[in-house]
């Protein structure tokens, strides 16, 4: 039987829930079933009660075995927690940002694409950095466009932005 890796992005939207207790229960269920977790800075603080993201990740890892945890931190960049490693990369801030709708989803999609190409078993620190830089670049590009899916950047466009960082 082939095992599939499950990704989970809580994407907490409080108005969509009857209560945050209901939301928490469902998010905890998701944490118990995923191998890849993408969680935003405000979601990890809400879920764990920890202001420090690394402490929040430790709280999660004490309860769940999740091989790859990604924390998206908006204007502060992103982090990957994997096999005891913590890799953080800076954001690509855009002067012409018009909205952030879809940035987290774009980030997550790029991470999942990377995992599909490289697997989840033996990622190195360099792999994690490459994955985060690419995902951060793509997420930043989406903020310069109105909408989400129809304005997704192409791989070449993301790579060109990454190259500007050097």
mmCIF file of C-alpha atoms in Angstrom:
data_model
loop_
_atom_site.group_PDB
_atom_site.id
_atom_site.type_symbol
_atom_site.label_atom_id
_atom_site.label_comp_id
_atom_site.label_asym_id
_atom_site.label_seq_id
_atom_site.Cartn_x
_atom_site.Cartn_y
_atom_site.Cartn_z
ATOM 1 C CA UNK A 1 0.000 0.000 0.000
ATOM 2 C CA UNK A 2 1.368 3.396 -0.953
ATOM 3 C CA UNK A 3 1.383 6.037 1.755
ATOM 4 C CA UNK A 4 0.377 9.545 0.788
ATOM 5 C CA UNK A 5 1.545 12.661 2.550
ATOM 6 C CA UNK A 6 -1.312 14.843 3.716
ATOM 7 C CA UNK A 7 -0.939 18.594 3.932
ATOM 8 C CA UNK A 8 -3.020 20.825 6.162
ATOM 9 C CA UNK A 9 -3.482 24.578 6.197
ATOM 10 C CA UNK A 10 -5.961 25.595 8.932
ATOM 11 C CA UNK A 11 -6.768 28.873 7.145
ATOM 12 C CA UNK A 12 -8.681 30.059 10.209
ATOM 13 C CA UNK A 13 -11.608 32.332 9.393
ATOM 14 C CA UNK A 14 -13.431 32.985 12.725
ATOM 15 C CA UNK A 15 -16.694 34.296 11.161
ATOM 16 C CA UNK A 16 -17.172 30.931 9.450
ATOM 17 C CA UNK A 17 -17.326 29.021 12.744
ATOM 18 C CA UNK A 18 -20.086 28.795 15.351
ATOM 19 C CA UNK A 19 -17.331 29.183 17.926
ATOM 20 C CA UNK A 20 -13.539 29.243 18.099
ATOM 21 C CA UNK A 21 -13.784 26.145 20.314
ATOM 22 C CA UNK A 22 -15.364 24.289 17.372
ATOM 23 C CA UNK A 23 -12.623 25.613 15.103
ATOM 24 C CA UNK A 24 -9.923 24.520 17.533
ATOM 25 C CA UNK A 25 -11.369 21.010 17.742
ATOM 26 C CA UNK A 26 -11.308 20.647 13.967
ATOM 27 C CA UNK A 27 -7.818 22.120 13.623
ATOM 28 C CA UNK A 28 -6.535 19.678 16.251
ATOM 29 C CA UNK A 29 -8.095 16.871 14.226
ATOM 30 C CA UNK A 30 -6.225 18.104 11.130
ATOM 31 C CA UNK A 31 -2.945 18.263 13.049
ATOM 32 C CA UNK A 32 -3.387 14.615 13.972
ATOM 33 C CA UNK A 33 -3.591 13.533 10.343
ATOM 34 C CA UNK A 34 -1.077 15.602 8.394
ATOM 35 C CA UNK A 35 2.582 15.228 7.504
ATOM 36 C CA UNK A 36 2.937 18.779 6.170
ATOM 37 C CA UNK A 37 1.501 21.692 8.131
ATOM 38 C CA UNK A 38 1.378 25.233 6.808
ATOM 39 C CA UNK A 39 0.284 27.545 9.583
ATOM 40 C CA UNK A 40 0.315 31.336 9.735
ATOM 41 C CA UNK A 41 1.803 33.411 12.517
ATOM 42 C CA UNK A 42 -1.586 34.390 13.967
ATOM 43 C CA UNK A 43 -2.932 30.823 13.689
ATOM 44 C CA UNK A 44 -0.034 29.303 15.614
ATOM 45 C CA UNK A 45 -0.427 31.902 18.358
ATOM 46 C CA UNK A 46 -4.165 31.235 18.543
ATOM 47 C CA UNK A 47 -3.758 27.451 18.499
ATOM 48 C CA UNK A 48 -0.909 27.134 21.002
ATOM 49 C CA UNK A 49 -1.145 30.275 23.131
ATOM 50 C CA UNK A 50 2.538 30.907 22.405
ATOM 51 C CA UNK A 51 3.786 34.231 21.052
ATOM 52 C CA UNK A 52 7.132 32.709 20.056
ATOM 53 C CA UNK A 53 6.663 30.664 16.879
ATOM 54 C CA UNK A 54 9.320 28.110 17.763
ATOM 55 C CA UNK A 55 7.659 27.524 21.133
ATOM 56 C CA UNK A 56 4.367 27.129 19.275
ATOM 57 C CA UNK A 57 5.900 24.563 16.935
ATOM 58 C CA UNK A 58 7.343 22.706 19.940
ATOM 59 C CA UNK A 59 3.848 22.659 21.489
ATOM 60 C CA UNK A 60 2.532 21.058 18.301
ATOM 61 C CA UNK A 61 5.416 18.565 18.029
ATOM 62 C CA UNK A 62 4.910 17.439 21.636
ATOM 63 C CA UNK A 63 1.416 16.332 20.637
ATOM 64 C CA UNK A 64 1.683 15.371 16.963
ATOM 65 C CA UNK A 65 4.258 13.804 14.661
ATOM 66 C CA UNK A 66 4.364 16.236 11.754
ATOM 67 C CA UNK A 67 7.585 15.950 9.730
ATOM 68 C CA UNK A 68 7.402 19.370 8.045
ATOM 69 C CA UNK A 69 5.909 22.451 9.664
ATOM 70 C CA UNK A 70 5.921 25.758 7.808
ATOM 71 C CA UNK A 71 5.139 29.023 9.536
ATOM 72 C CA UNK A 72 4.220 31.887 7.243
ATOM 73 C CA UNK A 73 4.988 35.193 8.917
ATOM 74 C CA UNK A 74 3.761 37.763 6.386
ATOM 75 C CA UNK A 75 6.161 40.700 6.182
ATOM 76 C CA UNK A 76 8.641 38.767 8.335
ATOM 77 C CA UNK A 77 9.113 35.910 5.839
ATOM 78 C CA UNK A 78 8.683 32.228 6.640
ATOM 79 C CA UNK A 79 10.189 29.326 8.535
ATOM 80 C CA UNK A 80 10.440 25.592 8.020
ATOM 81 C CA UNK A 81 10.790 23.173 10.927
ATOM 82 C CA UNK A 82 12.046 19.772 9.808
ATOM 83 C CA UNK A 83 13.958 17.032 11.653
ATOM 84 C CA UNK A 84 15.305 19.426 14.275
ATOM 85 C CA UNK A 85 16.272 22.077 11.724
ATOM 86 C CA UNK A 86 14.835 25.561 11.673
ATOM 87 C CA UNK A 87 15.282 27.453 8.414
ATOM 88 C CA UNK A 88 14.047 31.022 8.062
ATOM 89 C CA UNK A 89 13.982 33.115 4.925
ATOM 90 C CA UNK A 90 13.209 36.763 4.372
ATOM 91 C CA UNK A 91 10.151 37.915 2.464
ATOM 92 C CA UNK A 92 10.105 39.543 -0.940
ATOM 93 C CA UNK A 93 8.378 42.804 -0.082
ATOM 94 C CA UNK A 94 6.613 44.467 -2.982
ATOM 95 C CA UNK A 95 6.199 48.232 -3.215
ATOM 96 C CA UNK A 96 3.089 47.790 -5.336
ATOM 97 C CA UNK A 97 1.171 45.359 -3.100
ATOM 98 C CA UNK A 98 -2.562 45.828 -3.602
ATOM 99 C CA UNK A 99 -3.962 42.915 -1.579
ATOM 100 C CA UNK A 100 -2.746 39.812 0.210
ATOM 101 C CA UNK A 101 -5.589 37.500 -0.844
ATOM 102 C CA UNK A 102 -4.097 34.221 -1.986
ATOM 103 C CA UNK A 103 -0.563 34.838 -0.690
ATOM 104 C CA UNK A 104 -0.725 32.056 1.902
ATOM 105 C CA UNK A 105 -2.342 29.652 -0.552
ATOM 106 C CA UNK A 106 0.290 30.471 -3.175
ATOM 107 C CA UNK A 107 3.046 29.932 -0.603
ATOM 108 C CA UNK A 108 1.552 26.573 0.374
ATOM 109 C CA UNK A 109 1.074 25.470 -3.244
ATOM 110 C CA UNK A 110 4.733 26.199 -4.009
ATOM 111 C CA UNK A 111 5.860 24.230 -0.960
ATOM 112 C CA UNK A 112 3.699 21.276 -1.981
ATOM 113 C CA UNK A 113 5.052 21.442 -5.523
ATOM 114 C CA UNK A 114 8.582 21.336 -4.120
ATOM 115 C CA UNK A 115 7.738 18.319 -1.950
ATOM 116 C CA UNK A 116 6.150 16.552 -4.940
ATOM 117 C CA UNK A 117 9.370 17.059 -6.916
ATOM 118 C CA UNK A 118 11.852 16.279 -4.116
ATOM 119 C CA UNK A 119 9.980 14.108 -1.627
ATOM 120 C CA UNK A 120 9.635 14.590 2.108
ATOM 121 C CA UNK A 121 12.205 12.067 3.345
ATOM 122 C CA UNK A 122 15.636 13.628 3.100
ATOM 123 C CA UNK A 123 15.364 17.389 2.781
ATOM 124 C CA UNK A 124 18.509 19.320 3.616
ATOM 125 C CA UNK A 125 18.869 22.810 5.022
ATOM 126 C CA UNK A 126 19.670 24.036 1.503
ATOM 127 C CA UNK A 127 16.551 22.298 0.158
ATOM 128 C CA UNK A 128 14.384 23.966 2.792
ATOM 129 C CA UNK A 129 15.900 27.351 2.037
ATOM 130 C CA UNK A 130 15.375 26.908 -1.721
ATOM 131 C CA UNK A 131 11.774 25.841 -1.107
ATOM 132 C CA UNK A 132 11.018 28.801 1.178
ATOM 133 C CA UNK A 133 12.692 31.402 -1.042
ATOM 134 C CA UNK A 134 10.694 30.216 -4.055
ATOM 135 C CA UNK A 135 7.433 30.100 -2.064
ATOM 136 C CA UNK A 136 8.049 33.553 -0.560
ATOM 137 C CA UNK A 137 8.768 35.010 -4.004
ATOM 138 C CA UNK A 138 5.597 33.517 -5.476
ATOM 139 C CA UNK A 139 3.498 34.721 -2.529
ATOM 140 C CA UNK A 140 4.869 38.234 -2.935
ATOM 141 C CA UNK A 141 4.007 38.317 -6.627
ATOM 142 C CA UNK A 142 0.402 37.370 -5.948
ATOM 143 C CA UNK A 143 0.051 40.426 -3.673
ATOM 144 C CA UNK A 144 0.616 42.727 -6.644
ATOM 145 C CA UNK A 145 -2.459 41.412 -8.467
ATOM 146 C CA UNK A 146 -6.186 41.528 -7.927
ATOM 147 C CA UNK A 147 -7.729 38.114 -7.425
ATOM 148 C CA UNK A 148 -6.118 34.760 -6.749
ATOM 149 C CA UNK A 149 -6.139 31.731 -9.057
ATOM 150 C CA UNK A 150 -6.232 33.484 -12.402
ATOM 151 C CA UNK A 151 -3.263 35.667 -11.505
ATOM 152 C CA UNK A 152 -0.955 32.912 -10.243
ATOM 153 C CA UNK A 153 2.630 33.664 -11.303
ATOM 154 C CA UNK A 154 4.422 31.363 -13.726
ATOM 155 C CA UNK A 155 7.535 29.474 -12.628
ATOM 156 C CA UNK A 156 9.812 31.592 -14.842
ATOM 157 C CA UNK A 157 8.455 34.802 -13.316
ATOM 158 C CA UNK A 158 9.119 33.493 -9.786
ATOM 159 C CA UNK A 159 12.622 32.352 -10.722
ATOM 160 C CA UNK A 160 13.384 35.799 -12.174
ATOM 161 C CA UNK A 161 12.343 37.436 -8.893
ATOM 162 C CA UNK A 162 14.472 34.967 -6.897
ATOM 163 C CA UNK A 163 17.479 35.812 -9.097
ATOM 164 C CA UNK A 164 17.173 39.503 -8.147
ATOM 165 C CA UNK A 165 17.984 38.561 -4.564
ATOM 166 C CA UNK A 166 21.266 36.983 -5.665
#
